[in-house]
mmCIF file of C-alpha atoms in Angstrom:
data_model
loop_
_atom_site.group_PDB
_atom_site.id
_atom_site.type_symbol
_atom_site.label_atom_id
_atom_site.label_comp_id
_atom_site.label_asym_id
_atom_site.label_seq_id
_atom_site.Cartn_x
_atom_site.Cartn_y
_atom_site.Cartn_z
ATOM 1 C CA MET O 1 -3.917 28.721 27.681
ATOM 2 C CA THR O 2 -4.926 31.852 29.454
ATOM 3 C CA GLY O 3 -7.805 32.429 31.869
ATOM 4 C CA LYS O 4 -10.125 33.814 29.520
ATOM 5 C CA GLN O 5 -9.593 31.064 27.060
ATOM 6 C CA SER O 6 -10.074 28.376 29.786
ATOM 7 C CA ILE O 7 -13.220 30.227 30.666
ATOM 8 C CA LEU O 8 -14.391 30.361 27.014
ATOM 9 C CA ARG O 9 -14.015 26.682 26.499
ATOM 10 C CA THR O 10 -15.624 25.707 30.006
ATOM 11 C CA VAL O 11 -18.587 28.307 29.724
ATOM 12 C CA CYS O 12 -19.505 26.890 26.234
ATOM 13 C CA SER O 13 -21.408 23.810 25.868
ATOM 14 C CA PHE O 14 -18.846 21.587 24.192
ATOM 15 C CA SER O 15 -19.441 18.541 26.032
ATOM 16 C CA TYR O 16 -23.199 18.685 25.390
ATOM 17 C CA THR O 17 -22.705 19.445 21.725
ATOM 18 C CA GLU O 18 -20.493 16.243 21.525
ATOM 19 C CA GLU O 19 -22.973 14.219 23.408
ATOM 20 C CA LEU O 20 -25.879 15.385 21.012
ATOM 21 C CA PHE O 21 -23.735 14.868 17.910
ATOM 22 C CA ALA O 22 -23.097 11.179 19.113
ATOM 23 C CA LEU O 23 -26.796 10.803 19.489
ATOM 24 C CA LEU O 24 -27.654 12.252 16.161
ATOM 25 C CA ASP O 25 -25.038 10.271 14.460
ATOM 26 C CA GLN O 26 -26.292 7.056 15.896
ATOM 27 C CA LYS O 27 -29.583 7.956 14.289
ATOM 28 C CA ILE O 28 -28.056 8.838 11.127
ATOM 29 C CA SER O 29 -26.109 5.466 10.991
ATOM 30 C CA GLU O 30 -29.405 3.527 11.462
ATOM 31 C CA ILE O 31 -30.985 5.396 8.678
ATOM 32 C CA GLU O 32 -27.903 4.712 6.415
ATOM 33 C CA HIS O 33 -28.425 1.092 7.353
ATOM 34 C CA ALA O 34 -32.078 1.301 6.321
ATOM 35 C CA ILE O 35 -30.958 3.168 3.097
ATOM 36 C CA ALA O 36 -28.867 0.153 2.044
ATOM 37 C CA GLN O 37 -31.599 -2.236 2.624
ATOM 38 C CA THR O 38 -34.070 -0.564 0.196
ATOM 39 C CA ASN O 39 -34.178 0.092 -3.504
ATOM 40 C CA ASP O 40 -35.857 3.383 -3.155
ATOM 41 C CA PRO O 41 -34.895 5.375 -0.056
ATOM 42 C CA ASP O 42 -36.157 8.566 -1.393
ATOM 43 C CA SER O 43 -39.738 7.273 -1.821
ATOM 44 C CA GLU O 44 -39.425 5.723 1.595
ATOM 45 C CA GLY O 45 -38.654 9.153 3.134
ATOM 46 C CA LEU O 46 -35.329 7.934 4.455
ATOM 47 C CA LEU O 47 -33.324 10.724 2.839
ATOM 48 C CA ASP O 48 -35.715 13.390 4.220
ATOM 49 C CA GLN O 49 -35.355 11.604 7.552
ATOM 50 C CA ALA O 50 -31.403 11.709 7.424
ATOM 51 C CA GLU O 51 -31.529 15.319 6.277
ATOM 52 C CA TYR O 52 -33.911 16.197 9.319
ATOM 53 C CA TYR O 53 -31.210 14.878 11.719
ATOM 54 C CA VAL O 54 -28.504 16.550 9.984
ATOM 55 C CA GLY O 55 -30.461 19.808 10.383
ATOM 56 C CA LEU O 56 -30.818 19.282 14.047
ATOM 57 C CA GLY O 57 -26.992 18.785 14.262
ATOM 58 C CA PHE O 58 -26.420 22.035 12.398
ATOM 59 C CA VAL O 59 -28.659 23.811 14.890
ATOM 60 C CA ALA O 60 -26.760 22.369 17.804
ATOM 61 C CA ALA O 61 -23.498 23.620 16.187
ATOM 62 C CA GLN O 62 -25.001 27.100 15.665
ATOM 63 C CA ARG O 63 -26.051 27.317 19.289
ATOM 64 C CA LEU O 64 -22.308 26.356 20.106
ATOM 65 C CA ILE O 65 -21.157 29.089 17.824
ATOM 66 C CA VAL O 66 -23.339 31.718 19.281
ATOM 67 C CA GLU O 67 -22.093 30.900 22.764
ATOM 68 C CA VAL O 68 -18.627 31.137 21.675
ATOM 69 C CA VAL O 69 -19.108 34.534 19.962
ATOM 70 C CA SER O 70 -21.125 35.831 22.967
ATOM 71 C CA PHE O 71 -18.472 34.971 25.435
ATOM 72 C CA SER O 72 -15.564 35.907 23.318
ATOM 73 C CA GLY O 73 -16.563 39.637 23.239
ATOM 74 C CA LEU O 74 -15.821 39.728 19.389
ATOM 75 C CA GLU O 75 -18.463 41.062 17.011
ATOM 76 C CA LYS O 76 -20.473 38.536 15.369
ATOM 77 C CA GLY O 77 -19.495 39.552 11.923
ATOM 78 C CA SER O 78 -15.746 39.485 12.684
ATOM 79 C CA ALA O 79 -16.022 36.088 14.258
ATOM 80 C CA PHE O 80 -18.031 34.670 11.448
ATOM 81 C CA SER O 81 -15.354 35.855 8.721
ATOM 82 C CA ILE O 82 -12.509 33.997 10.258
ATOM 83 C CA GLY O 83 -11.635 30.184 10.118
ATOM 84 C CA PRO O 84 -11.522 27.465 7.830
ATOM 85 C CA ARG O 85 -13.199 27.565 4.450
ATOM 86 C CA HIS O 86 -14.281 24.942 1.964
ATOM 87 C CA HIS O 87 -15.534 27.661 -0.349
ATOM 88 C CA PRO O 88 -13.617 30.823 -1.013
ATOM 89 C CA ASP O 89 -16.517 33.125 -0.192
ATOM 90 C CA VAL O 90 -17.954 31.331 2.821
ATOM 91 C CA THR O 91 -16.178 30.302 6.071
ATOM 92 C CA ASP O 92 -17.299 27.070 7.432
ATOM 93 C CA VAL O 93 -18.563 28.630 10.654
ATOM 94 C CA SER O 94 -20.842 31.043 8.426
ATOM 95 C CA ALA O 95 -21.956 27.700 6.346
ATOM 96 C CA ILE O 96 -22.971 26.112 9.639
ATOM 97 C CA ASN O 97 -24.844 29.016 10.795
ATOM 98 C CA ALA O 98 -26.547 29.413 7.320
ATOM 99 C CA ALA O 99 -27.212 25.626 7.395
ATOM 100 C CA ALA O 100 -29.039 25.974 10.754
ATOM 101 C CA ASN O 101 -31.053 28.846 9.649
ATOM 102 C CA TYR O 102 -32.004 26.958 6.310
ATOM 103 C CA TRP O 103 -33.136 24.132 8.394
ATOM 104 C CA LYS O 104 -35.245 26.210 10.840
ATOM 105 C CA HIS O 105 -36.761 28.403 8.002
ATOM 106 C CA GLU O 106 -36.897 26.271 5.058
ATOM 107 C CA ALA O 107 -40.894 25.523 5.273
ATOM 108 C CA GLU O 108 -41.611 29.247 5.499
ATOM 109 C CA TRP O 109 -39.997 29.683 2.055
ATOM 110 C CA TRP O 110 -41.847 26.708 0.083
ATOM 111 C CA GLN O 111 -44.728 28.953 -0.726
ATOM 112 C CA GLU O 112 -43.116 32.026 -1.925
ATOM 113 C CA LEU O 113 -39.638 31.483 -3.190
ATOM 114 C CA ASP O 114 -39.720 34.431 -5.369
ATOM 115 C CA LYS O 115 -40.379 36.717 -2.313
ATOM 116 C CA LEU O 116 -37.623 35.863 -0.018
ATOM 117 C CA SER O 117 -36.023 38.506 2.125
ATOM 118 C CA LYS O 118 -32.477 39.382 1.541
ATOM 119 C CA ARG O 119 -31.326 37.494 4.515
ATOM 120 C CA SER O 120 -33.123 34.245 3.414
ATOM 121 C CA GLU O 121 -31.459 34.690 -0.091
ATOM 122 C CA GLN O 122 -28.118 34.992 1.550
ATOM 123 C CA THR O 123 -28.767 31.824 3.542
ATOM 124 C CA LEU O 124 -29.781 29.904 0.670
ATOM 125 C CA GLU O 125 -26.703 31.227 -1.497
ATOM 126 C CA LYS O 126 -24.267 30.136 1.321
ATOM 127 C CA VAL O 127 -25.823 26.746 1.645
ATOM 128 C CA SER O 128 -25.933 26.158 -2.150
ATOM 129 C CA LEU O 129 -22.365 27.440 -2.578
ATOM 130 C CA VAL O 130 -20.827 25.145 -0.043
ATOM 131 C CA SER O 131 -23.155 21.927 -0.736
ATOM 132 C CA ASP O 132 -22.842 22.328 -4.510
ATOM 133 C CA SER O 133 -26.043 20.315 -4.688
ATOM 134 C CA ASP O 134 -29.677 20.900 -5.719
ATOM 135 C CA HIS O 135 -30.930 18.120 -3.459
ATOM 136 C CA TYR O 136 -30.560 17.422 0.234
ATOM 137 C CA HIS O 137 -28.452 20.574 0.709
ATOM 138 C CA LEU O 138 -27.701 19.795 4.279
ATOM 139 C CA SER O 139 -26.524 16.467 4.009
ATOM 140 C CA ASN O 140 -24.292 17.547 1.074
ATOM 141 C CA LEU O 141 -23.083 20.607 2.891
ATOM 142 C CA LEU O 142 -22.022 18.531 5.942
ATOM 143 C CA TYR O 143 -20.312 16.143 3.590
ATOM 144 C CA ALA O 144 -18.352 18.977 2.047
ATOM 145 C CA LEU O 145 -17.448 20.412 5.373
ATOM 146 C CA CYS O 146 -16.131 17.223 6.757
ATOM 147 C CA GLU O 147 -13.861 16.506 3.916
ATOM 148 C CA ARG O 148 -15.984 13.918 2.410
ATOM 149 C CA GLN O 149 -15.485 11.533 5.273
ATOM 150 C CA GLY O 150 -19.251 10.839 5.459
ATOM 151 C CA VAL O 151 -22.347 12.203 6.815
ATOM 152 C CA ARG O 152 -21.766 12.554 10.571
ATOM 153 C CA VAL O 153 -22.292 15.742 12.390
ATOM 154 C CA ALA O 154 -19.531 14.822 14.845
ATOM 155 C CA TYR O 155 -17.030 15.493 11.915
ATOM 156 C CA LEU O 156 -18.026 19.095 12.412
ATOM 157 C CA LEU O 157 -16.097 19.189 15.790
ATOM 158 C CA PRO O 158 -12.467 19.436 14.477
ATOM 159 C CA GLY O 159 -13.265 22.513 12.378
ATOM 160 C CA LEU O 160 -15.240 24.003 15.153
ATOM 161 C CA ASN O 161 -12.396 23.397 17.574
ATOM 162 C CA GLN O 162 -10.016 24.989 15.026
ATOM 163 C CA TRP O 163 -12.233 28.023 14.658
ATOM 164 C CA VAL O 164 -12.577 28.412 18.687
ATOM 165 C CA ASP O 165 -8.672 28.167 18.631
ATOM 166 C CA ILE O 166 -8.566 31.078 16.315
ATOM 167 C CA ILE O 167 -11.417 33.086 18.312
ATOM 168 C CA GLU O 168 -9.547 32.641 21.545
ATOM 169 C CA SER O 169 -6.377 34.035 20.075
ATOM 170 C CA LYS O 170 -8.290 37.285 18.972
ATOM 171 C CA SER O 171 -10.154 37.781 22.181
#
C-alpha cells in the first residue's frame, strides 16, 4: 500500500461508517423481529420503518463515497463509473449514491411525479433498475446489492471496500 492509499483509507470515515452500520443493522433486526410477530407489518408501519433505517444507511455510505472521491483526486463521474455492478447499466456505487438521493428527496416528488427534474428521473431510474421492485425500493436495492444475503447495511462494506481498492489503484 502506498502512502497515498494509506492516507485515503485513514482520512475517510470507514470506522465511523462501520459503527453506524452496526447500529442501523441492530435496529433493522429489531424491526424484522417485530415483522415476524405480526400478520400485517405494512399496516403497522414496520416496512416503512425498516425502509427509513435502510435509507439512513445509504446516506452514510454516500458520505463515505464522497469522501473517497474527494480525497482520491479522481473526477466524480469517473469514480462512479468503475467498480462492481449488479445491473449492467449501473455501478453499485452509483446505485448507492442514487439510493441516498432517493431517500433524501422522495418526499419532494410525491406531489408532482410528472414534473421531476432530469436528475430526479435518473435517480429513480437507477434505483428502480437495481431494486427491480415497485415497492420498498431501498430495501430491495440493498438486498440486490448484498447478493441477497438479507437486509443489512453492513453487507455494503465488502463492495465499498472493493471499489475503494479500485479507486486507490487509479489515484
